[in-house]
Amino acid sequence: MEKVDRFLEKIPIRVTPQRVAVYKALSDSRTHLTAEQIHSKIKKNFPRVSLGTIYSILESFKDKKIIKEIRITFEKSRYETKVSQHHHFLCQTCGKIYDLDIEPCSSLRKKEVQGHLIRDLQGYFYGICKECRIK
Ligand SMILES: [Zn+2]
Ligand SMILES: [Zn+2]
């Protein structure tokens, strides 16, 4: 818990026990969680925290760029603490989401595409994951 405290203190954000718990739930899971999943993880320690509060904490983290929002399934956002640029693969068989590290193509290296300046990007790939392929 202490490490997350210190990390959040470096960001211009008010550090509250709920915020620490939300960030910790996300960073500990090392995966891509929905607000509902975060909510159920921290509910036993913070029974009065509503889902709405979770969403507003996530929004403030997003503003400070310490988490990323992923919309690989369009009906539900997921969040992660890995903020470096990477893409995602969704297995349509088991539903697992994988981080992908792909060599950037030439326009990404230039951070420019057809005259447009690229500031951020997220690639979504869909298919059957390596684990489901061998089943
Ligand atoms: Zn799979
Ligand atoms: Zn990711």
XYZ file of N, CA, C and O and ligand atoms in Angstrom:
542
model
N 0.838 -1.209 0.000
C 0.000 0.000 0.000
C 0.873 1.260 0.000
O 0.607 2.209 -0.673
N 1.985 1.204 0.756
C 2.853 2.382 0.885
C 3.383 2.875 -0.448
O 3.410 4.070 -0.693
N 3.794 1.926 -1.294
C 4.384 2.310 -2.575
C 3.395 3.106 -3.419
O 3.768 4.096 -4.040
N 2.144 2.626 -3.454
C 1.118 3.322 -4.230
C 0.894 4.718 -3.660
O 0.768 5.691 -4.400
N 0.888 4.820 -2.332
C 0.765 6.131 -1.675
C 1.800 7.099 -2.195
O 1.502 8.214 -2.587
N 3.050 6.640 -2.183
C 4.138 7.528 -2.585
C 4.052 7.880 -4.060
O 4.331 8.997 -4.450
N 3.656 6.890 -4.864
C 3.500 7.150 -6.297
C 2.432 8.224 -6.531
O 2.649 9.169 -7.283
N 1.296 8.099 -5.853
C 0.205 9.057 -6.060
C 0.558 10.442 -5.511
O 0.090 11.453 -6.027
N 1.392 10.469 -4.489
C 1.767 11.768 -3.927
C 2.577 12.609 -4.903
O 2.597 13.832 -4.812
N 3.262 11.936 -5.826
C 4.070 12.672 -6.806
C 3.212 13.297 -7.893
O 3.667 14.137 -8.651
N 1.970 12.835 -7.999
C 1.073 13.352 -9.029
C 0.217 14.445 -8.394
O -0.185 14.307 -7.239
N -0.025 15.530 -9.088
C -0.885 16.546 -8.477
C -2.327 16.068 -8.390
O -3.170 16.363 -9.227
N -2.579 15.260 -7.385
C -3.900 14.669 -7.200
C -4.070 14.474 -5.694
O -3.094 14.237 -4.990
N -5.285 14.627 -5.210
C -5.520 14.430 -3.794
C -5.492 12.932 -3.483
O -6.206 12.157 -4.109
N -4.620 12.544 -2.560
C -4.495 11.125 -2.237
C -5.500 10.768 -1.145
O -5.462 11.294 -0.049
N -6.452 9.904 -1.506
C -7.428 9.427 -0.538
C -7.296 7.907 -0.448
O -6.791 7.285 -1.389
N -7.721 7.305 0.656
C -7.624 5.836 0.758
C -8.339 5.120 -0.388
O -7.856 4.103 -0.881
N -9.472 5.698 -0.833
C -10.194 5.073 -1.944
C -9.373 5.114 -3.229
O -9.325 4.145 -3.975
N -8.747 6.254 -3.469
C -7.939 6.374 -4.688
C -6.772 5.409 -4.655
O -6.443 4.783 -5.661
N -6.131 5.298 -3.494
C -5.017 4.357 -3.354
C -5.515 2.938 -3.632
O -4.889 2.179 -4.365
N -6.687 2.599 -3.083
C -7.229 1.248 -3.265
C -7.545 0.971 -4.728
O -7.280 -0.134 -5.231
N -8.103 1.957 -5.426
C -8.437 1.765 -6.848
C -7.167 1.559 -7.665
O -7.067 0.625 -8.470
N -6.173 2.415 -7.416
C -4.937 2.291 -8.186
C -4.266 0.948 -7.898
O -3.775 0.281 -8.805
N -4.279 0.548 -6.633
C -3.638 -0.698 -6.238
C -4.350 -1.896 -6.861
O -3.702 -2.814 -7.343
N -5.672 -1.856 -6.866
C -6.435 -2.958 -7.475
C -6.039 -3.121 -8.937
O -5.871 -4.237 -9.437
N -5.883 -1.991 -9.618
C -5.517 -2.026 -11.028
C -4.078 -2.493 -11.233
O -3.821 -3.337 -12.085
N -3.155 -1.930 -10.471
C -1.750 -2.267 -10.714
C -1.450 -3.702 -10.270
O -0.671 -4.392 -10.907
N -2.093 -4.170 -9.213
C -1.869 -5.543 -8.759
C -2.363 -6.575 -9.759
O -1.772 -7.627 -9.909
N -3.468 -6.263 -10.419
C -4.059 -7.262 -11.299
C -3.244 -7.419 -12.582
O -3.309 -8.447 -13.230
N -2.455 -6.432 -12.948
C -1.631 -6.454 -14.170
C -2.445 -6.837 -15.392
O -1.964 -7.490 -16.297
N -3.713 -6.487 -15.376
C -4.510 -6.800 -16.547
C -5.472 -5.647 -16.782
O -5.251 -4.549 -16.281
N -6.513 -5.914 -17.550
C -7.402 -4.842 -17.977
C -8.741 -5.051 -17.301
O -9.457 -5.987 -17.638
N -9.051 -4.192 -16.346
C -10.253 -4.395 -15.534
C -11.338 -3.389 -15.882
O -11.047 -2.242 -16.228
N -12.593 -3.817 -15.745
C -13.706 -2.883 -15.879
C -13.908 -2.191 -14.532
O -13.408 -2.656 -13.501
N -14.658 -1.088 -14.552
C -14.951 -0.376 -13.301
C -15.670 -1.305 -12.317
O -15.420 -1.267 -11.114
N -16.553 -2.173 -12.829
C -17.281 -3.115 -11.970
C -16.319 -4.091 -11.289
O -16.490 -4.412 -10.111
N -15.338 -4.564 -12.049
C -14.372 -5.504 -11.460
C -13.545 -4.822 -10.375
O -13.259 -5.426 -9.338
N -13.168 -3.568 -10.609
C -12.428 -2.814 -9.583
C -13.307 -2.622 -8.354
O -12.879 -2.822 -7.225
N -14.553 -2.262 -8.621
C -15.511 -2.052 -7.547
C -15.615 -3.294 -6.665
O -15.535 -3.214 -5.442
N -15.763 -4.465 -7.278
C -15.945 -5.660 -6.460
C -14.652 -6.026 -5.734
O -14.691 -6.616 -4.658
N -13.494 -5.661 -6.303
C -12.226 -5.922 -5.605
C -12.071 -5.098 -4.330
O -11.497 -5.559 -3.362
N -12.523 -3.846 -4.357
C -12.257 -2.992 -3.192
C -13.458 -2.888 -2.246
O -13.368 -2.262 -1.201
N -14.580 -3.521 -2.640
C -15.816 -3.392 -1.858
C -15.684 -3.885 -0.416
O -16.269 -3.306 0.494
N -14.883 -4.949 -0.227
C -14.814 -5.468 1.148
C -14.099 -4.500 2.096
O -14.442 -4.425 3.263
N -13.133 -3.747 1.570
C -12.474 -2.752 2.431
C -13.192 -1.407 2.443
O -13.060 -0.642 3.383
N -13.909 -1.113 1.368
C -14.621 0.164 1.278
C -16.073 -0.088 0.880
O -16.470 0.168 -0.253
N -16.858 -0.625 1.829
C -18.221 -1.040 1.464
C -19.118 0.108 1.001
O -20.113 -0.131 0.324
N -18.766 1.345 1.371
C -19.654 2.444 0.993
C -19.265 3.143 -0.310
O -19.912 4.098 -0.716
N -18.199 2.683 -0.930
C -17.790 3.300 -2.196
C -18.708 2.806 -3.310
O -18.870 1.604 -3.508
N -19.317 3.750 -4.023
C -20.244 3.365 -5.089
C -19.486 3.197 -6.402
O -18.350 3.648 -6.548
N -20.174 2.563 -7.340
C -19.598 2.402 -8.675
C -19.347 3.773 -9.307
O -18.348 3.990 -10.001
N -20.235 4.719 -9.038
C -20.065 6.072 -9.558
C -18.769 6.715 -9.071
O -18.086 7.407 -9.831
N -18.440 6.471 -7.806
C -17.178 6.989 -7.258
C -15.988 6.363 -7.971
O -15.014 7.042 -8.301
N -16.085 5.053 -8.228
C -15.006 4.372 -8.952
C -14.801 5.047 -10.304
O -13.673 5.359 -10.692
N -15.913 5.296 -11.015
C -15.795 5.947 -12.325
C -15.146 7.317 -12.212
O -14.321 7.680 -13.044
N -15.512 8.091 -11.201
C -14.925 9.426 -11.131
C -13.446 9.369 -10.718
O -12.641 10.171 -11.186
N -13.068 8.388 -9.903
C -11.641 8.199 -9.589
C -10.878 7.818 -10.859
O -9.808 8.358 -11.152
N -11.480 6.914 -11.649
C -10.820 6.496 -12.891
C -10.656 7.677 -13.851
O -9.625 7.826 -14.502
N -11.688 8.528 -13.911
C -11.599 9.724 -14.765
C -10.445 10.621 -14.325
O -9.694 11.133 -15.155
N -10.300 10.822 -13.005
C -9.229 11.701 -12.540
C -7.857 11.080 -12.804
O -6.917 11.781 -13.156
N -7.750 9.765 -12.691
C -6.486 9.089 -13.025
C -6.178 9.243 -14.512
O -5.039 9.422 -14.908
N -7.233 9.150 -15.330
C -7.044 9.287 -16.776
C -6.559 10.702 -17.123
O -5.674 10.879 -17.946
N -7.141 11.692 -16.467
C -6.718 13.088 -16.662
C -5.240 13.268 -16.377
O -4.558 14.032 -17.053
N -4.769 12.576 -15.347
C -3.358 12.704 -14.950
C -2.467 11.751 -15.734
O -1.272 11.649 -15.469
N -3.087 10.989 -16.646
C -2.355 10.054 -17.501
C -1.586 8.983 -16.719
O -0.489 8.571 -17.121
N -2.146 8.539 -15.611
C -1.492 7.450 -14.881
C -2.197 6.115 -15.123
O -1.738 5.083 -14.669
N -3.324 6.167 -15.831
C -3.948 4.924 -16.293
C -4.405 5.138 -17.738
O -4.483 6.275 -18.213
N -4.705 4.018 -18.405
C -5.234 4.096 -19.768
C -6.582 3.417 -19.837
O -6.825 2.428 -19.145
N -7.435 3.970 -20.689
C -8.745 3.369 -20.934
C -8.687 2.620 -22.251
O -8.171 3.127 -23.242
N -9.220 1.414 -22.250
C -9.229 0.579 -23.456
C -10.671 0.267 -23.806
O -11.457 -0.081 -22.930
N -10.982 0.394 -25.077
C -12.349 0.071 -25.507
C -12.344 -1.018 -26.556
O -12.927 -0.866 -27.625
N -11.662 -2.098 -26.249
C -11.566 -3.190 -27.219
C -12.916 -3.875 -27.370
O -13.256 -4.359 -28.435
N -13.710 -3.931 -26.306
C -15.110 -4.333 -26.443
C -15.906 -3.041 -26.293
O -15.752 -2.330 -25.312
N -16.670 -2.720 -27.277
C -17.195 -1.366 -27.351
C -18.228 -1.048 -26.277
O -18.429 0.099 -25.937
N -18.837 -2.084 -25.706
C -19.868 -1.799 -24.710
C -19.274 -1.474 -23.342
O -19.955 -0.901 -22.514
N -18.002 -1.818 -23.113
C -17.473 -1.609 -21.774
C -16.009 -1.180 -21.806
O -15.186 -1.798 -22.459
N -15.716 -0.097 -21.073
C -14.330 0.346 -20.964
C -13.573 -0.531 -19.990
O -14.137 -1.029 -19.021
N -12.307 -0.696 -20.265
C -11.410 -1.358 -19.326
C -10.253 -0.420 -19.046
O -9.971 0.473 -19.842
N -9.598 -0.651 -17.932
C -8.535 0.262 -17.513
C -7.299 -0.522 -17.144
O -7.379 -1.684 -16.740
N -6.139 0.136 -17.287
C -4.887 -0.500 -16.899
C -3.886 0.568 -16.492
O -4.017 1.732 -16.867
N -2.883 0.120 -15.706
C -1.863 1.074 -15.247
C -0.651 1.084 -16.174
O 0.247 1.878 -15.985
N -0.617 0.179 -17.150
C 0.482 0.187 -18.113
C 0.201 1.308 -19.124
O -0.634 1.144 -20.018
N 0.865 2.438 -18.961
C 0.522 3.587 -19.798
C 1.414 3.720 -21.021
O 1.182 4.592 -21.858
N 2.431 2.874 -21.140
C 3.264 2.935 -22.344
C 2.422 2.511 -23.550
O 1.448 1.763 -23.415
N 2.830 3.001 -24.734
C 2.024 2.733 -25.916
C 2.076 1.258 -26.293
O 3.151 0.705 -26.497
N 0.929 0.618 -26.339
C 0.888 -0.767 -26.792
C -0.506 -1.073 -27.329
O -1.437 -0.314 -27.139
N -0.589 -2.200 -28.033
C -1.855 -2.588 -28.650
C -2.462 -3.768 -27.894
O -1.819 -4.337 -27.020
N -3.668 -4.119 -28.295
C -4.372 -5.184 -27.582
C -4.981 -6.207 -28.519
O -5.407 -5.867 -29.619
N -5.011 -7.426 -28.039
C -5.616 -8.525 -28.777
C -6.720 -9.129 -27.914
O -6.481 -9.462 -26.759
N -7.916 -9.210 -28.455
C -9.027 -9.827 -27.736
C -9.322 -11.192 -28.326
O -9.580 -11.317 -29.531
N -9.281 -12.218 -27.475
C -9.647 -13.558 -27.935
C -11.164 -13.664 -27.946
O -11.812 -13.481 -26.915
N -11.699 -13.973 -29.108
C -13.149 -14.076 -29.242
C -13.673 -15.424 -28.750
O -14.863 -15.645 -28.702
N -12.751 -16.312 -28.374
C -13.171 -17.597 -27.818
C -13.223 -17.541 -26.290
O -14.237 -17.840 -25.684
N -12.119 -17.107 -25.652
C -12.093 -17.119 -24.181
C -12.288 -15.730 -23.576
O -12.463 -15.604 -22.368
N -12.232 -14.699 -24.386
C -12.475 -13.352 -23.879
C -11.262 -12.689 -23.244
O -11.339 -11.572 -22.741
N -10.115 -13.381 -23.249
C -8.916 -12.824 -22.627
C -8.336 -11.695 -23.498
O -8.379 -11.764 -24.722
N -7.803 -10.681 -22.819
C -7.170 -9.577 -23.529
C -5.668 -9.647 -23.310
O -5.201 -9.743 -22.168
N -4.931 -9.603 -24.392
C -3.471 -9.662 -24.334
C -2.874 -8.310 -24.699
O -3.390 -7.624 -25.586
N -1.776 -7.958 -24.051
C -0.983 -6.813 -24.494
C -0.122 -7.252 -25.666
O 0.432 -8.340 -25.642
N -0.020 -6.398 -26.668
C 0.823 -6.707 -27.819
C 1.925 -5.677 -27.929
O 1.675 -4.476 -27.802
N 3.127 -6.165 -28.127
C 4.229 -5.250 -28.416
C 4.651 -5.489 -29.849
O 5.247 -6.505 -30.170
N 4.284 -4.575 -30.709
C 4.562 -4.715 -32.128
C 5.514 -3.608 -32.534
O 5.362 -2.466 -32.103
N 6.487 -3.963 -33.362
C 7.389 -2.954 -33.910
C 6.582 -1.861 -34.618
O 5.733 -2.160 -35.449
N 6.813 -0.588 -34.310
C 6.067 0.464 -34.990
C 6.419 0.545 -36.477
O 7.563 0.326 -36.854
N 5.420 0.804 -37.307
C 5.668 0.959 -38.727
C 6.267 2.342 -38.970
O 6.381 3.156 -38.050
N 6.622 2.628 -40.239
C 7.392 3.849 -40.491
C 6.631 5.119 -40.121
O 7.212 6.051 -39.567
N 5.314 5.159 -40.376
C 4.604 6.392 -40.014
C 4.528 6.565 -38.502
O 4.536 7.677 -37.995
N 4.506 5.450 -37.760
C 4.483 5.581 -36.305
C 5.833 6.043 -35.779
O 5.897 6.795 -34.805
N 6.898 5.605 -36.431
C 8.217 6.077 -36.000
C 8.347 7.581 -36.222
O 8.942 8.288 -35.442
N 7.752 8.058 -37.321
C 7.796 9.509 -37.604
C 6.757 10.266 -36.783
O 6.728 11.477 -36.782
N 5.837 9.533 -36.150
C 4.719 10.121 -35.400
C 3.875 11.024 -36.306
O 3.362 12.059 -35.897
N 3.760 10.593 -37.542
C 3.027 11.389 -38.511
C 2.414 10.444 -39.534
O 3.060 9.485 -39.943
N 1.176 10.702 -39.911
C 0.563 9.897 -40.956
C -0.192 10.815 -41.915
O -1.053 11.585 -41.497
N 0.191 10.763 -43.184
C -0.407 11.584 -44.251
C -0.574 13.036 -43.808
O -1.623 13.657 -43.996
N 0.466 13.555 -43.179
C 0.450 14.959 -42.775
C -0.151 15.227 -41.410
O -0.048 16.325 -40.870
N -0.783 14.206 -40.832
C -1.389 14.382 -39.508
C -0.378 14.018 -38.425
O 0.361 13.055 -38.578
N -0.375 14.793 -37.343
C 0.506 14.505 -36.219
C -0.162 13.484 -35.303
O -1.308 13.677 -34.885
N 0.552 12.398 -34.993
C -0.004 11.365 -34.111
C 0.400 11.666 -32.673
O 1.571 11.800 -32.362
N -0.581 11.784 -31.802
C -0.270 11.997 -30.385
C -0.493 10.741 -29.562
O 0.149 10.532 -28.556
N -1.421 9.940 -29.987
C -1.703 8.712 -29.255
C -2.331 7.724 -30.229
O -2.885 8.128 -31.252
N -2.243 6.455 -29.903
C -2.914 5.474 -30.742
C -3.156 4.216 -29.939
O -2.474 3.954 -28.949
N -4.156 3.469 -30.341
C -4.431 2.167 -29.748
C -4.922 1.267 -30.851
O -5.869 1.614 -31.535
N -4.255 0.150 -31.013
C -4.684 -0.816 -32.016
C -5.409 -1.954 -31.349
O -4.971 -2.455 -30.312
N -6.548 -2.343 -31.915
C -7.301 -3.477 -31.382
C -7.288 -4.596 -32.404
O -7.617 -4.386 -33.567
N -6.936 -5.785 -31.958
C -6.906 -6.953 -32.820
C -7.858 -7.986 -32.226
O -7.946 -8.126 -31.017
N -8.556 -8.703 -33.100
C -9.547 -9.686 -32.655
C -9.269 -11.027 -33.314
O -8.879 -11.067 -34.484
N -9.485 -12.109 -32.583
C -9.282 -13.422 -33.175
C -9.289 -14.506 -32.133
O -10.019 -14.428 -31.138
N -8.443 -15.528 -32.364
C -8.369 -16.667 -31.441
C -6.965 -16.690 -30.851
O -5.985 -16.683 -31.592
N -6.873 -16.664 -29.522
C -5.569 -16.541 -28.884
C -4.762 -17.835 -29.003
O -5.295 -18.890 -29.317
N -3.458 -17.728 -28.702
C -2.561 -18.879 -28.856
C -2.972 -20.058 -27.974
O -2.787 -21.208 -28.341
N -3.539 -19.755 -26.799
C -3.957 -20.856 -25.915
C -5.174 -21.576 -26.461
O -5.262 -22.804 -26.414
N -6.141 -20.812 -26.992
C -7.343 -21.448 -27.562
C -7.032 -22.157 -28.874
O -7.702 -23.139 -29.217
N -6.009 -21.703 -29.586
C -5.675 -22.338 -30.868
C -5.201 -23.762 -30.691
O -5.388 -24.592 -31.587
N -4.517 -24.070 -29.575
C -3.993 -25.422 -29.393
C -4.998 -26.366 -28.746
O -4.748 -27.552 -28.589
N -6.151 -25.851 -28.358
C -7.153 -26.722 -27.722
C -7.860 -27.600 -28.749
O -8.091 -27.158 -29.853
Zn -8.470 -17.546 -25.970
Zn -2.699 -3.311 -22.092
